[in-house]
PDB file of C-alpha atoms in Angstrom:
ATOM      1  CA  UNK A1347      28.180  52.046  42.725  1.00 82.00           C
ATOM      2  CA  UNK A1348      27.475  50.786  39.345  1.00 90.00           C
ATOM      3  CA  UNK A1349      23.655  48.931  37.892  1.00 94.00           C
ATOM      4  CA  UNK A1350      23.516  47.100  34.578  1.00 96.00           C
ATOM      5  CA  UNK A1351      20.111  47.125  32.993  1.00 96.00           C
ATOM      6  CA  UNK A1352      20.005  45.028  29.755  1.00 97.00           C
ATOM      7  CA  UNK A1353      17.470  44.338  27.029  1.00 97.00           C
ATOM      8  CA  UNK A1354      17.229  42.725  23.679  1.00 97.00           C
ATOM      9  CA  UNK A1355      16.404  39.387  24.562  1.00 97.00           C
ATOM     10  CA  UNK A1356      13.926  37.810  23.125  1.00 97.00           C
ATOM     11  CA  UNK A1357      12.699  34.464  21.881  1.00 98.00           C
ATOM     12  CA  UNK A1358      13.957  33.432  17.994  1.00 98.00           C
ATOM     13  CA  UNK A1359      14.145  31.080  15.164  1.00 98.00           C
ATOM     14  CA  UNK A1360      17.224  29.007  14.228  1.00 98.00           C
ATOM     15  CA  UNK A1361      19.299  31.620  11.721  1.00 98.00           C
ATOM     16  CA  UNK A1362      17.498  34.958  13.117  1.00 98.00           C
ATOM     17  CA  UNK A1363      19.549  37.802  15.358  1.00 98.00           C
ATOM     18  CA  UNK A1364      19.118  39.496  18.069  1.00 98.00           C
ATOM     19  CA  UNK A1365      20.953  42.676  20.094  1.00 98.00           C
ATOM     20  CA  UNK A1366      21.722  42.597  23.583  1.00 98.00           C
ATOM     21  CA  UNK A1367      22.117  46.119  25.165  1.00 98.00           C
ATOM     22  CA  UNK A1368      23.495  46.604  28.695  1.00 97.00           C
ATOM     23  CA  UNK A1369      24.018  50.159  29.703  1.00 96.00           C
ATOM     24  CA  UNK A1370      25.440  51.302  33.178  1.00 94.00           C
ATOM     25  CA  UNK A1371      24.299  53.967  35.656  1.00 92.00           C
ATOM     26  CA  UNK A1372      26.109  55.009  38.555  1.00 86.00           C
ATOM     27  CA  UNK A1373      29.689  56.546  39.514  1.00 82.00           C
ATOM     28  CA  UNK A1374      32.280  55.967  36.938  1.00 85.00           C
ATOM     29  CA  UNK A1375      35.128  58.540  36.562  1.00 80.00           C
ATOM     30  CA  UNK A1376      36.502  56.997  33.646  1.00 89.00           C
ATOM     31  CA  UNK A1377      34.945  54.372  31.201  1.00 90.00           C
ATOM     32  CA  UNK A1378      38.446  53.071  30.001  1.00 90.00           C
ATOM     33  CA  UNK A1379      38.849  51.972  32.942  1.00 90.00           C
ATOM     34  CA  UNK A1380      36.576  48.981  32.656  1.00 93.00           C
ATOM     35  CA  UNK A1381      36.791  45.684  29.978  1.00 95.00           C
ATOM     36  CA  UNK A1382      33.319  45.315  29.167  1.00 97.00           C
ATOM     37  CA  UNK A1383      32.213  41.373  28.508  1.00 98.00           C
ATOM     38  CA  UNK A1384      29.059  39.124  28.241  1.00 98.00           C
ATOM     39  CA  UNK A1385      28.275  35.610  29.651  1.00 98.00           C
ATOM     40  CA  UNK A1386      25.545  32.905  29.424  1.00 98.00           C
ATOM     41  CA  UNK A1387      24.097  30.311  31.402  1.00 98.00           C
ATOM     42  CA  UNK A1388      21.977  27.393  30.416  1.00 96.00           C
ATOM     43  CA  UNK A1389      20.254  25.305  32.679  1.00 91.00           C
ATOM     44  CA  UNK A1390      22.652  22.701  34.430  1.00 93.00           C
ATOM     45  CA  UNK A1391      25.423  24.785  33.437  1.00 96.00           C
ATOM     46  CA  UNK A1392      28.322  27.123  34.575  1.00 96.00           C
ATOM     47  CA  UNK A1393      28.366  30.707  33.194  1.00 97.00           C
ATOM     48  CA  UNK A1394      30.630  31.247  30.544  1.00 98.00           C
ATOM     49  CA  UNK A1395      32.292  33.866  28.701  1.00 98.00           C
ATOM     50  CA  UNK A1396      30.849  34.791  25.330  1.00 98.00           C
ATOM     51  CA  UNK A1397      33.080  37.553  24.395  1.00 98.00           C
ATOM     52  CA  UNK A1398      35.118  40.655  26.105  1.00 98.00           C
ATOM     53  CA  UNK A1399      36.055  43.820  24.926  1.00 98.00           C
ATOM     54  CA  UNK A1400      38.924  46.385  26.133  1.00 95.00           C
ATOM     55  CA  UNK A1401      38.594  50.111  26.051  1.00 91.00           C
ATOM     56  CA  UNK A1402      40.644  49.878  23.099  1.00 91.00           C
ATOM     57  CA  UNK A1403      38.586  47.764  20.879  1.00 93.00           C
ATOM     58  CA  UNK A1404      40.297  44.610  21.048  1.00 97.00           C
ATOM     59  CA  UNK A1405      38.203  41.381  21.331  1.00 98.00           C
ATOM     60  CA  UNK A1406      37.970  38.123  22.575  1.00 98.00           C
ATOM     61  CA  UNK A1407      35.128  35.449  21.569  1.00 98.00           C
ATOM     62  CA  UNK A1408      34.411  31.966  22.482  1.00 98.00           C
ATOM     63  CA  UNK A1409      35.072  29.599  19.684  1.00 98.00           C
ATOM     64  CA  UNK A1410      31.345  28.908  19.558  1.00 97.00           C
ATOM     65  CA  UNK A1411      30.397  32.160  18.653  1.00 98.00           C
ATOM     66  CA  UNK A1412      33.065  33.293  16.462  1.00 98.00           C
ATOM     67  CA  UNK A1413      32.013  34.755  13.188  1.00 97.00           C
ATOM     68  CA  UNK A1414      28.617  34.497  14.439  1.00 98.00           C
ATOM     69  CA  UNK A1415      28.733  37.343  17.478  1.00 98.00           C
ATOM     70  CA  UNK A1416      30.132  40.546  17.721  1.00 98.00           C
ATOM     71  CA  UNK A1417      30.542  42.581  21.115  1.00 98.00           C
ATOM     72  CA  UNK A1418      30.656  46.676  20.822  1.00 98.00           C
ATOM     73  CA  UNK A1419      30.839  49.572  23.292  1.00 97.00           C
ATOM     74  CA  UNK A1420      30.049  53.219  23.732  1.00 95.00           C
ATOM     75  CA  UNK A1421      31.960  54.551  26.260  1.00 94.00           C
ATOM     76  CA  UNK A1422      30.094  57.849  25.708  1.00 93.00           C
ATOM     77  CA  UNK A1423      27.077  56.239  26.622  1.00 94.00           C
ATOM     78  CA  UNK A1424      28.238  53.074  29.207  1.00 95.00           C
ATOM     79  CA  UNK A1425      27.038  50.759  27.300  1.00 96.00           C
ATOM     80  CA  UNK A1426      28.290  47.403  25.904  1.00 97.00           C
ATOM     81  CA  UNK A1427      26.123  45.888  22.902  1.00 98.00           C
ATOM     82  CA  UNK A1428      26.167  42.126  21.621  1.00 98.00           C
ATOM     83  CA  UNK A1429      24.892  41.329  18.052  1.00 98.00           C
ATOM     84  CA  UNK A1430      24.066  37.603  17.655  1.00 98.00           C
ATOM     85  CA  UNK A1431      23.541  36.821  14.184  1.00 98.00           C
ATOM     86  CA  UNK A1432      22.867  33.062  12.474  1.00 98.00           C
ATOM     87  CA  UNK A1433      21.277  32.108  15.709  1.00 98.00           C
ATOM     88  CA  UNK A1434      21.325  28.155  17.039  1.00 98.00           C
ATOM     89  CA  UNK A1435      19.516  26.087  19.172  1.00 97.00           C
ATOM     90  CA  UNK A1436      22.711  25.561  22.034  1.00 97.00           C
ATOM     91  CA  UNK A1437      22.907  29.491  22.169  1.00 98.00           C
ATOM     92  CA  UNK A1438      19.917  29.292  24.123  1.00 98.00           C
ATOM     93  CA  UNK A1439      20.710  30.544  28.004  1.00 98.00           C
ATOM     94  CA  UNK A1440      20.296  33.826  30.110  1.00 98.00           C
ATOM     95  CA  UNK A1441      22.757  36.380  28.929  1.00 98.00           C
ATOM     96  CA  UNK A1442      25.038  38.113  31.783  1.00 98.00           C
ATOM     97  CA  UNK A1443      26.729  42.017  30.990  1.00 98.00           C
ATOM     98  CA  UNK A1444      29.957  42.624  32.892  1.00 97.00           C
ATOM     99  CA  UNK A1445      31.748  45.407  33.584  1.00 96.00           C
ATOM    100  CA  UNK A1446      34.881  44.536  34.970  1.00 95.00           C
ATOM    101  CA  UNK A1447      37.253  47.253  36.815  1.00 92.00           C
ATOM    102  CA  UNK A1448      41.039  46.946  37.213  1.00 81.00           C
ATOM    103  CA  UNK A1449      41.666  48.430  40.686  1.00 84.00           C
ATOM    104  CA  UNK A1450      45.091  49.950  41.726  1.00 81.00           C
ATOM    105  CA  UNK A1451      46.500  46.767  43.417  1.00 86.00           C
ATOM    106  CA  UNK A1452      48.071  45.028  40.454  1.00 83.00           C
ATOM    107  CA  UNK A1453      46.114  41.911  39.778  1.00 82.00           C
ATOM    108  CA  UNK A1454      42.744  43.300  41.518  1.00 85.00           C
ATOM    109  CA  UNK A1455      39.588  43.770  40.348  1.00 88.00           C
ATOM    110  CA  UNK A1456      35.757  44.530  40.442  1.00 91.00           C
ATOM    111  CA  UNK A1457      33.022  42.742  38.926  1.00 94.00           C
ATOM    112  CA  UNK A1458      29.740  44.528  38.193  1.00 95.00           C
ATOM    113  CA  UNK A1459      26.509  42.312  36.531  1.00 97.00           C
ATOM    114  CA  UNK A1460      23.334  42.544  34.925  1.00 97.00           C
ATOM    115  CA  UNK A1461      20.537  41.307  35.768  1.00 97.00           C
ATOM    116  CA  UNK A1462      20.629  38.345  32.730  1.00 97.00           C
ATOM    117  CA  UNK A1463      17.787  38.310  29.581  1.00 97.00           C
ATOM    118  CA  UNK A1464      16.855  35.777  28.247  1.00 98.00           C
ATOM    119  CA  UNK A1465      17.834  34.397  24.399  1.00 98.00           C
ATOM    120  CA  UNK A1466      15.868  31.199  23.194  1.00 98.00           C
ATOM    121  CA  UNK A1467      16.432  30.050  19.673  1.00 98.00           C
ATOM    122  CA  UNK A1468      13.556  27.837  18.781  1.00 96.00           C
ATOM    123  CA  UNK A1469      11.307  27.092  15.864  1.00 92.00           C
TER     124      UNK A1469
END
């Protein structure tokens, strides 16, 4: 079994930053095993992906947040990290960690969550 905790959210002004932490507990044999990734949700809408990251490094972003975000990890410590820097209004949602598990049936997986913070950008 594997919990996400996060933290870092927060309410801020147009053009601040904020970090998101999510760190996992539980029973992982090996961290490379997982892509670590984080998702939003406004009101009314779906959940989308922000950006992912790949034991190796590589990254993926939404083009909303390119530039603008950048996703991190430390496998040492299970933890994935978002910085959010020049802040707007429509990134305002509840942020979602993922961990997400490749299993050994080829195309499988596992999905584990956190339980979402908060980000509003206001002034």
């Amino acid at each position: 079994q594997v919990h996400l905790v996060e933290s870092g959210g927060g309410l801020v002004q147009p053009g601040g930053s904020l970090r998101l932490s999510c760190a996992a507990s539980g029973t992982i044999f090996n961290i490379n095993f997982y892509t670590m990734a984080w998702y939003r949700q406004a009101p009314g809408k779906q959940r989308a992906l922000v950006a992912a990251i790949v034991s190796s490094g590589s990254t993926n972003y939404a083009d909303s947040v390119k530039g603008r975000f950048t996703i991190s990890r430390d496998n040492a410590m299970k933890t994935v990290y978002l910085q959010m820097s020049t802040l707007k209004p429509e990134d305002t949602a509840v942020y979602y960690c993922n961990f997400r598990r490749m299993l050994s049936t080829p195309g499988s997986q596992y999905d584990y969550w956190g339980q979402g913070t908060q980000v509003t950008v206001s002034s």
